[in-house]
Amino acid sequence: MARRLTCKTLGAACLGLSMAWFAPAAWALADIIETPARQTDLAPDNLLNDAVLAGERVVAVGERGHIIYSDDEGQTWTQSEVPVSVTLTAVDFGSDTHGWAVGHSGVVLHTEDAGESWSLQLTGIGASKLAIASKEDQIAAMEEQIEEAPESEKGDLEWALDDLVFTLENMQADLDIGPVNPLLGVWFENESHGFVVGAYGMALRTKDGGKTWKDWAPKIENAQSFHLNSIARITGGALVIVGEAGQIHVSVNGGDTWKRRESPYPGSLFGVIGTGQVNEILAFGLRGNMLFSTDLGKSWRTVPNSAGATLNDGAVADDGRITLVGNGGAVLMSGNGADSFREHFRSDRAGIMSVVPISDTHLLIVGESGAKITDARGKNLQ
């Protein structure tokens, strides 16, 4: 399973650097999982991969286990107490106080105090064991199906069984190395129900706030175990997962079941948001590709974008303004419901990983150069 990771939340790799994923020694991974993030005044200036609102508070996560929060719209920041030193890739809150952050080595963190302190809920070891147990159940069910199937169907089923066994062996080999695979996306409906997704098709669900998890990958049509990069809920209540190889998966029943949608773009999609209108989906990713749907992904149109920069994240302001951000300092803004976008490249050309509208006139952007407050176009405030 040594495929190149090109997901948007792999830190510096997604900022234009080419990185092949080589698994470090298990002892080194265990060390950074067990080592608390170091307190530093430079945390707001280092690489940050995601930011969200927790009530009126802004919370951002990034490299070396850094989590910072601000109660004055990004003017000043406080660093959180975090029990790990791994790169964190995504964060979401199910309420004003309860939030979850995910990252490398399959880490899942939880806060009950709006991001001031965090506890470790899950690592890649636990996630791998869940996935292995699930795969073993699939193999047992397939073996029973083969025994009961007519001779004309046994051949195809045996091929499918071989694929399952091969995947299981790879998963077991990964577990022997250590918790190497990153989680890349997280979404929580409330303080109990949520999903995390990640590399090689990882998908886990909890209904008790992360105390226990279930492997949800078998519910998602992803036989090649492509990376799942992002998960979001759109206006109207549907959930959407996007990922490698143009993957788009939609659930209209809270994640119980998922349907894969045909995508007009076969490359990696790194982010997905709603537009504020019911059942509208805006997905985006590699080389600035943007896909727009008004019917939960049953049909799509490509949104023109001459910027060409890989897009990592997006957000919708209270006034309906849509902002997308990406590599090379790209900030794209639409005031017409994603029909078209105006492009701006920040002068520092630093990659931008996430954006939070903090007023009708200001944005908070986070990325390669840390956290910055800008105007609505992404330009520096004078």
Short mmCIF file of C-alpha atoms in Angstrom, two decimals:
data_model
loop_
_atom_site.label_atom_id
_atom_site.label_comp_id
_atom_site.label_asym_id
_atom_site.label_seq_id
_atom_site.Cartn_x
_atom_site.Cartn_y
_atom_site.Cartn_z
CA MET A 1 0.00 0.00 0.00
CA ALA A 2 2.93 2.33 -0.69
CA ARG A 3 0.98 4.67 -2.95
CA ARG A 4 1.92 8.34 -3.03
CA LEU A 5 -0.17 10.50 -0.69
CA THR A 6 -1.22 13.71 -2.41
CA CYS A 7 -4.08 14.75 -0.13
CA LYS A 8 -4.45 18.43 0.61
CA THR A 9 -3.88 18.06 4.32
CA LEU A 10 -0.52 16.36 4.28
CA GLY A 11 1.24 19.47 5.46
CA ALA A 12 4.17 20.67 3.35
CA ALA A 13 3.63 17.90 0.80
CA CYS A 14 0.44 19.55 -0.40
CA LEU A 15 2.13 22.94 -0.74
CA GLY A 16 3.88 21.94 -3.92
CA LEU A 17 6.52 19.59 -2.51
CA SER A 18 6.67 16.04 -3.83
CA MET A 19 6.61 13.46 -1.05
CA ALA A 20 6.47 9.69 -1.24
CA TRP A 21 5.11 8.12 1.93
CA PHE A 22 7.77 6.07 3.68
CA ALA A 23 6.72 4.55 7.00
CA PRO A 24 9.06 5.58 9.85
CA ALA A 25 10.05 3.08 12.48
CA ALA A 26 7.24 2.12 14.83
CA TRP A 27 9.14 3.38 17.86
CA ALA A 28 9.48 6.88 16.33
CA LEU A 29 5.73 7.04 15.62
CA ALA A 30 4.95 5.92 19.14
CA ASP A 31 7.25 8.62 20.45
CA ILE A 32 5.42 11.52 18.77
CA ILE A 33 2.05 10.05 19.72
CA GLU A 34 3.13 9.95 23.36
CA THR A 35 4.97 13.30 23.40
CA PRO A 36 2.84 16.41 24.16
CA ALA A 37 3.00 19.31 21.73
CA ARG A 38 5.67 21.80 22.74
CA GLN A 39 4.48 25.23 23.83
CA THR A 40 5.85 27.97 21.56
CA ASP A 41 5.01 31.57 20.75
CA LEU A 42 5.60 30.68 17.09
CA ALA A 43 2.61 28.32 16.82
CA PRO A 44 0.40 30.96 15.09
CA ASP A 45 3.16 31.53 12.50
CA ASN A 46 3.88 27.89 11.63
CA LEU A 47 2.05 25.59 9.24
CA LEU A 48 -1.67 25.32 10.07
CA ASN A 49 -3.89 22.92 8.12
CA ASP A 50 -7.44 23.71 9.21
CA ALA A 51 -9.51 26.23 11.16
CA VAL A 52 -13.14 26.33 12.30
CA LEU A 53 -15.47 28.27 14.56
CA ALA A 54 -16.42 26.89 17.98
CA GLY A 55 -19.19 29.28 18.86
CA GLU A 56 -17.47 32.69 18.65
CA ARG A 57 -14.02 31.16 19.12
CA VAL A 58 -11.69 30.29 16.24
CA VAL A 59 -9.71 27.05 16.61
CA ALA A 60 -6.87 26.08 14.25
CA VAL A 61 -4.71 22.94 14.02
CA GLY A 62 -1.37 22.23 12.38
CA GLU A 63 2.06 20.68 12.47
CA ARG A 64 3.81 19.26 15.56
CA GLY A 65 0.47 18.87 17.32
CA HIS A 66 -0.12 22.61 17.46
CA ILE A 67 -3.66 23.71 18.27
CA ILE A 68 -4.34 27.40 18.84
CA TYR A 69 -7.50 29.35 19.59
CA SER A 70 -8.59 32.97 19.46
CA ASP A 71 -11.47 34.80 21.11
CA ASP A 72 -10.88 38.08 19.24
CA GLU A 73 -11.26 36.98 15.61
CA GLY A 74 -7.62 36.08 15.19
CA GLN A 75 -6.03 39.20 16.67
CA THR A 76 -4.37 37.17 19.43
CA TRP A 77 -3.90 33.44 19.95
CA THR A 78 -3.50 31.00 22.83
CA GLN A 79 -1.91 27.57 22.39
CA SER A 80 -3.86 24.57 23.64
CA GLU A 81 -2.65 21.69 25.78
CA VAL A 82 -2.27 18.78 23.33
CA PRO A 83 -1.00 15.26 24.23
CA VAL A 84 0.61 14.45 20.84
CA SER A 85 3.22 15.96 18.53
CA VAL A 86 1.95 14.61 15.20
CA THR A 87 0.82 16.86 12.37
CA LEU A 88 -2.90 17.57 12.71
CA THR A 89 -4.88 17.83 9.50
CA ALA A 90 -8.51 18.71 10.27
CA VAL A 91 -10.81 19.88 13.06
CA ASP A 92 -14.57 20.12 13.58
CA PHE A 93 -16.94 20.93 16.44
CA GLY A 94 -20.24 19.23 17.16
CA SER A 95 -21.19 21.97 19.62
CA ASP A 96 -19.66 25.17 20.96
CA THR A 97 -17.53 23.17 23.42
CA HIS A 98 -17.09 19.63 22.06
CA GLY A 99 -14.66 19.26 19.17
CA TRP A 100 -12.50 16.67 17.44
CA ALA A 101 -9.18 16.98 15.63
CA VAL A 102 -7.52 14.33 13.47
CA GLY A 103 -4.08 13.86 12.00
CA HIS A 104 -1.12 11.71 11.11
CA SER A 105 -0.66 8.27 12.69
CA GLY A 106 -4.45 7.92 12.76
CA VAL A 107 -4.78 10.27 15.72
CA VAL A 108 -8.20 11.43 16.95
CA LEU A 109 -8.26 14.11 19.67
CA HIS A 110 -11.26 15.38 21.65
CA THR A 111 -11.94 18.58 23.59
CA GLU A 112 -14.77 19.38 25.99
CA ASP A 113 -13.74 22.98 26.72
CA ALA A 114 -13.89 24.63 23.28
CA GLY A 115 -10.34 23.70 22.39
CA GLU A 116 -8.37 24.75 25.47
CA SER A 117 -7.29 21.19 26.29
CA TRP A 118 -7.41 17.95 24.34
CA SER A 119 -7.37 14.21 25.07
CA LEU A 120 -6.34 11.32 22.84
CA GLN A 121 -9.26 9.12 21.80
CA LEU A 122 -7.80 6.94 19.05
CA THR A 123 -4.54 6.18 17.21
CA GLY A 124 -3.81 4.41 13.98
CA ILE A 125 -3.24 1.16 15.87
CA GLY A 126 -6.81 1.16 17.13
CA ALA A 127 -8.14 2.24 13.73
CA SER A 128 -6.19 -0.54 11.99
CA LYS A 129 -7.49 -3.18 14.39
CA LEU A 130 -11.06 -2.06 13.70
CA ALA A 131 -10.47 -2.22 9.94
CA ILE A 132 -8.80 -5.64 10.17
CA ALA A 133 -11.68 -7.09 12.20
CA SER A 134 -14.13 -5.69 9.65
CA LYS A 135 -12.16 -7.19 6.75
CA GLU A 136 -12.06 -10.58 8.49
CA ASP A 137 -15.84 -10.45 8.81
CA GLN A 138 -16.13 -9.69 5.08
CA ILE A 139 -13.88 -12.65 4.24
CA ALA A 140 -15.92 -15.02 6.41
CA ALA A 141 -19.15 -13.82 4.76
CA MET A 142 -17.62 -14.23 1.28
CA GLU A 143 -16.49 -17.77 2.07
CA GLU A 144 -20.03 -18.69 3.11
CA GLN A 145 -21.40 -17.06 -0.04
CA ILE A 146 -19.01 -19.11 -2.21
CA GLU A 147 -20.09 -22.37 -0.58
CA GLU A 148 -23.76 -21.63 -1.26
CA ALA A 149 -23.30 -20.17 -4.77
CA PRO A 150 -23.94 -22.11 -7.98
CA GLU A 151 -20.86 -23.31 -9.83
CA SER A 152 -21.33 -20.65 -12.54
CA GLU A 153 -20.80 -17.87 -9.97
CA LYS A 154 -18.02 -19.36 -7.85
CA GLY A 155 -15.18 -18.17 -10.09
CA ASP A 156 -16.01 -14.47 -9.81
CA LEU A 157 -16.64 -14.77 -6.09
CA GLU A 158 -13.31 -16.50 -5.55
CA TRP A 159 -11.54 -13.65 -7.36
CA ALA A 160 -13.31 -11.21 -5.04
CA LEU A 161 -12.25 -13.31 -2.05
CA ASP A 162 -8.62 -13.19 -3.21
CA ASP A 163 -8.81 -9.39 -3.36
CA LEU A 164 -10.17 -9.27 0.19
CA VAL A 165 -7.43 -11.58 1.47
CA PHE A 166 -4.73 -9.53 -0.29
CA THR A 167 -6.09 -6.32 1.26
CA LEU A 168 -6.19 -7.95 4.71
CA GLU A 169 -2.57 -9.06 4.41
CA ASN A 170 -1.53 -5.51 3.52
CA MET A 171 -3.44 -4.13 6.47
CA GLN A 172 -1.79 -6.61 8.82
CA ALA A 173 1.64 -5.68 7.42
CA ASP A 174 0.90 -1.99 8.02
CA LEU A 175 -0.10 -2.78 11.59
CA ASP A 176 3.25 -4.50 12.16
CA ILE A 177 5.02 -1.30 11.06
CA GLY A 178 2.96 0.98 13.29
CA PRO A 179 0.28 3.67 12.98
CA VAL A 180 1.50 5.11 9.67
CA ASN A 181 -1.64 6.28 7.87
CA PRO A 182 -3.11 9.76 8.41
CA LEU A 183 -6.70 10.74 8.99
CA LEU A 184 -7.59 13.68 6.74
CA GLY A 185 -11.16 14.75 7.45
CA VAL A 186 -13.60 14.95 10.35
CA TRP A 187 -17.25 15.93 10.74
CA PHE A 188 -19.49 15.88 13.80
CA GLU A 189 -23.23 16.46 13.88
CA ASN A 190 -23.39 17.01 17.64
CA GLU A 191 -21.57 15.87 20.78
CA SER A 192 -22.16 12.19 19.95
CA HIS A 193 -22.39 11.43 16.23
CA GLY A 194 -19.52 11.86 13.80
CA PHE A 195 -17.20 10.49 11.13
CA VAL A 196 -13.48 10.58 10.41
CA VAL A 197 -11.97 9.71 7.01
CA GLY A 198 -8.47 9.33 5.69
CA ALA A 199 -5.76 7.66 3.64
CA TYR A 200 -6.33 4.32 1.91
CA GLY A 201 -10.08 4.57 2.29
CA MET A 202 -10.20 4.80 6.09
CA ALA A 203 -13.65 5.71 7.39
CA LEU A 204 -14.81 5.40 10.99
CA ARG A 205 -18.08 6.30 12.68
CA THR A 206 -18.97 6.97 16.30
CA LYS A 207 -22.31 7.47 18.00
CA ASP A 208 -20.99 8.03 21.52
CA GLY A 209 -18.66 10.97 21.08
CA GLY A 210 -15.64 8.88 20.17
CA LYS A 211 -15.68 6.49 23.11
CA THR A 212 -16.14 3.69 20.59
CA TRP A 213 -15.75 3.60 16.81
CA LYS A 214 -16.91 1.34 13.99
CA ASP A 215 -15.13 0.74 10.71
CA TRP A 216 -17.39 2.33 8.09
CA ALA A 217 -15.20 1.76 5.03
CA PRO A 218 -17.25 -1.25 3.84
CA LYS A 219 -20.27 1.07 3.54
CA ILE A 220 -18.44 3.20 0.96
CA GLU A 221 -17.91 2.03 -2.63
CA ASN A 222 -14.12 2.27 -2.78
CA ALA A 223 -12.73 -1.13 -3.75
CA GLN A 224 -9.31 0.33 -4.60
CA SER A 225 -8.99 1.97 -1.18
CA PHE A 226 -8.40 5.44 -2.61
CA HIS A 227 -7.76 8.22 -0.11
CA LEU A 228 -10.80 9.96 1.36
CA ASN A 229 -9.80 13.60 1.83
CA SER A 230 -12.76 15.53 3.22
CA ILE A 231 -16.27 15.18 4.62
CA ALA A 232 -18.91 17.89 5.04
CA ARG A 233 -22.64 18.41 5.46
CA ILE A 234 -24.37 20.64 2.94
CA THR A 235 -27.53 22.70 3.22
CA GLY A 236 -30.48 20.33 3.36
CA GLY A 237 -28.68 17.80 5.53
CA ALA A 238 -26.87 15.53 3.07
CA LEU A 239 -23.32 14.40 3.84
CA VAL A 240 -20.63 14.37 1.16
CA ILE A 241 -17.19 12.72 1.10
CA VAL A 242 -14.66 13.54 -1.61
CA GLY A 243 -11.29 12.01 -2.33
CA GLU A 244 -8.68 10.65 -4.67
CA ALA A 245 -9.56 9.64 -8.26
CA GLY A 246 -12.56 11.97 -8.41
CA GLN A 247 -14.43 10.15 -5.68
CA ILE A 248 -17.70 11.70 -4.53
CA HIS A 249 -19.91 9.84 -2.04
CA VAL A 250 -23.28 11.15 -0.82
CA SER A 251 -25.46 10.11 2.11
CA VAL A 252 -28.99 11.39 2.67
CA ASN A 253 -29.64 9.41 5.88
CA GLY A 254 -27.00 10.75 8.24
CA GLY A 255 -24.24 8.46 6.99
CA ASP A 256 -26.05 5.14 7.45
CA THR A 257 -25.61 4.39 3.75
CA TRP A 258 -23.61 6.04 0.98
CA LYS A 259 -23.94 6.24 -2.81
CA ARG A 260 -21.02 6.94 -5.11
CA ARG A 261 -21.68 9.66 -7.68
CA GLU A 262 -20.15 9.81 -11.14
CA SER A 263 -17.57 12.58 -11.27
CA PRO A 264 -16.65 14.50 -14.44
CA TYR A 265 -13.12 14.92 -13.10
CA PRO A 266 -10.94 11.84 -12.43
CA GLY A 267 -8.29 13.61 -10.35
CA SER A 268 -8.05 14.24 -6.62
CA LEU A 269 -10.69 16.33 -4.88
CA PHE A 270 -9.47 17.85 -1.63
CA GLY A 271 -12.49 19.75 -0.33
CA VAL A 272 -16.26 19.99 -0.49
CA ILE A 273 -18.76 22.56 0.82
CA GLY A 274 -22.38 23.55 0.40
CA THR A 275 -23.33 26.91 -1.07
CA GLY A 276 -26.13 27.78 1.34
CA GLN A 277 -28.77 26.52 -1.11
CA VAL A 278 -30.49 23.18 -0.48
CA ASN A 279 -28.80 20.17 -2.12
CA GLU A 280 -26.06 22.23 -3.79
CA ILE A 281 -22.53 20.80 -3.68
CA LEU A 282 -19.27 22.51 -4.60
CA ALA A 283 -16.30 20.12 -4.78
CA PHE A 284 -12.76 21.21 -5.66
CA GLY A 285 -9.18 20.04 -5.76
CA LEU A 286 -6.17 19.39 -7.92
CA ARG A 287 -5.19 22.03 -10.51
CA GLY A 288 -8.10 24.24 -9.52
CA ASN A 289 -10.81 21.91 -10.74
CA MET A 290 -14.25 22.89 -9.40
CA LEU A 291 -17.43 20.84 -9.73
CA PHE A 292 -20.91 22.19 -8.97
CA SER A 293 -24.16 20.25 -8.50
CA THR A 294 -27.68 21.36 -7.66
CA ASP A 295 -29.10 17.84 -7.23
CA LEU A 296 -26.87 16.07 -4.69
CA GLY A 297 -24.32 15.04 -7.28
CA LYS A 298 -26.63 13.36 -9.78
CA SER A 299 -25.42 15.85 -12.37
CA TRP A 300 -22.46 18.22 -12.43
CA ARG A 301 -21.08 21.21 -14.26
CA THR A 302 -17.50 22.40 -14.25
CA VAL A 303 -16.96 25.91 -12.88
CA PRO A 304 -14.51 27.97 -14.97
CA ASN A 305 -11.23 28.75 -13.19
CA SER A 306 -8.22 30.13 -15.01
CA ALA A 307 -6.08 30.33 -11.85
CA GLY A 308 -5.11 26.66 -12.04
CA ALA A 309 -3.95 26.46 -8.42
CA THR A 310 -4.84 23.39 -6.37
CA LEU A 311 -7.74 24.27 -4.05
CA ASN A 312 -7.74 23.02 -0.47
CA ASP A 313 -10.73 24.46 1.41
CA GLY A 314 -13.73 26.76 1.17
CA ALA A 315 -16.36 28.52 3.23
CA VAL A 316 -19.58 30.47 2.83
CA ALA A 317 -20.08 33.79 4.62
CA ASP A 318 -23.38 34.91 6.15
CA ASP A 319 -24.03 37.11 3.12
CA GLY A 320 -23.70 34.12 0.76
CA ARG A 321 -20.21 34.98 -0.47
CA ILE A 322 -18.24 31.82 -1.31
CA THR A 323 -14.47 31.78 -0.78
CA LEU A 324 -12.07 29.04 -1.88
CA VAL A 325 -8.37 28.97 -0.98
CA GLY A 326 -5.40 27.00 -2.21
CA ASN A 327 -1.77 26.67 -3.11
CA GLY A 328 0.36 29.59 -4.21
CA GLY A 329 -1.67 32.03 -2.14
CA ALA A 330 -4.83 31.52 -4.20
CA VAL A 331 -8.05 33.13 -2.94
CA LEU A 332 -11.14 32.76 -5.15
CA MET A 333 -14.38 34.57 -4.34
CA SER A 334 -17.89 34.22 -5.77
CA GLY A 335 -20.84 36.50 -5.09
CA ASN A 336 -23.16 34.75 -7.55
CA GLY A 337 -23.63 31.32 -6.02
CA ALA A 338 -20.56 29.68 -7.61
CA ASP A 339 -21.46 30.60 -11.20
CA SER A 340 -18.07 32.28 -11.46
CA PHE A 341 -15.14 33.26 -9.26
CA ARG A 342 -12.82 36.27 -9.08
CA GLU A 343 -9.22 35.26 -8.50
CA HIS A 344 -6.56 36.83 -6.31
CA PHE A 345 -3.07 35.57 -5.49
CA ARG A 346 -1.54 36.86 -2.29
CA SER A 347 1.83 38.50 -2.73
CA ASP A 348 3.67 36.04 -0.46
CA ARG A 349 2.41 33.10 -2.54
CA ALA A 350 2.27 30.97 0.62
CA GLY A 351 -0.07 28.00 0.39
CA ILE A 352 -3.45 28.45 2.11
CA MET A 353 -5.05 25.41 3.68
CA SER A 354 -8.27 26.74 5.23
CA VAL A 355 -10.47 29.83 5.45
CA VAL A 356 -13.00 31.12 8.00
CA PRO A 357 -15.17 34.20 7.31
CA ILE A 358 -14.99 36.20 10.54
CA SER A 359 -17.18 39.11 9.40
CA ASP A 360 -18.82 40.46 6.24
CA THR A 361 -15.54 42.15 5.35
CA HIS A 362 -12.77 39.98 6.83
CA LEU A 363 -11.38 36.47 6.40
CA LEU A 364 -9.12 34.40 8.60
CA ILE A 365 -6.82 32.27 6.46
CA VAL A 366 -4.40 29.62 7.72
CA GLY A 367 -1.68 27.75 5.92
CA GLU A 368 2.02 27.66 5.22
CA SER A 369 2.68 31.02 6.88
CA GLY A 370 0.36 30.52 9.85
CA ALA A 371 -2.79 32.53 10.61
CA LYS A 372 -3.55 35.81 8.83
CA ILE A 373 -6.48 38.25 8.84
CA THR A 374 -7.36 39.62 5.41
CA ASP A 375 -10.11 41.56 3.67
CA ALA A 376 -12.90 39.71 1.84
CA ARG A 377 -10.67 39.23 -1.23
CA GLY A 378 -7.76 37.80 0.72
CA LYS A 379 -5.67 40.96 0.58
CA ASN A 380 -3.62 42.04 3.60
CA LEU A 381 -5.19 44.65 5.85
CA GLN A 382 -3.33 47.96 5.88
#
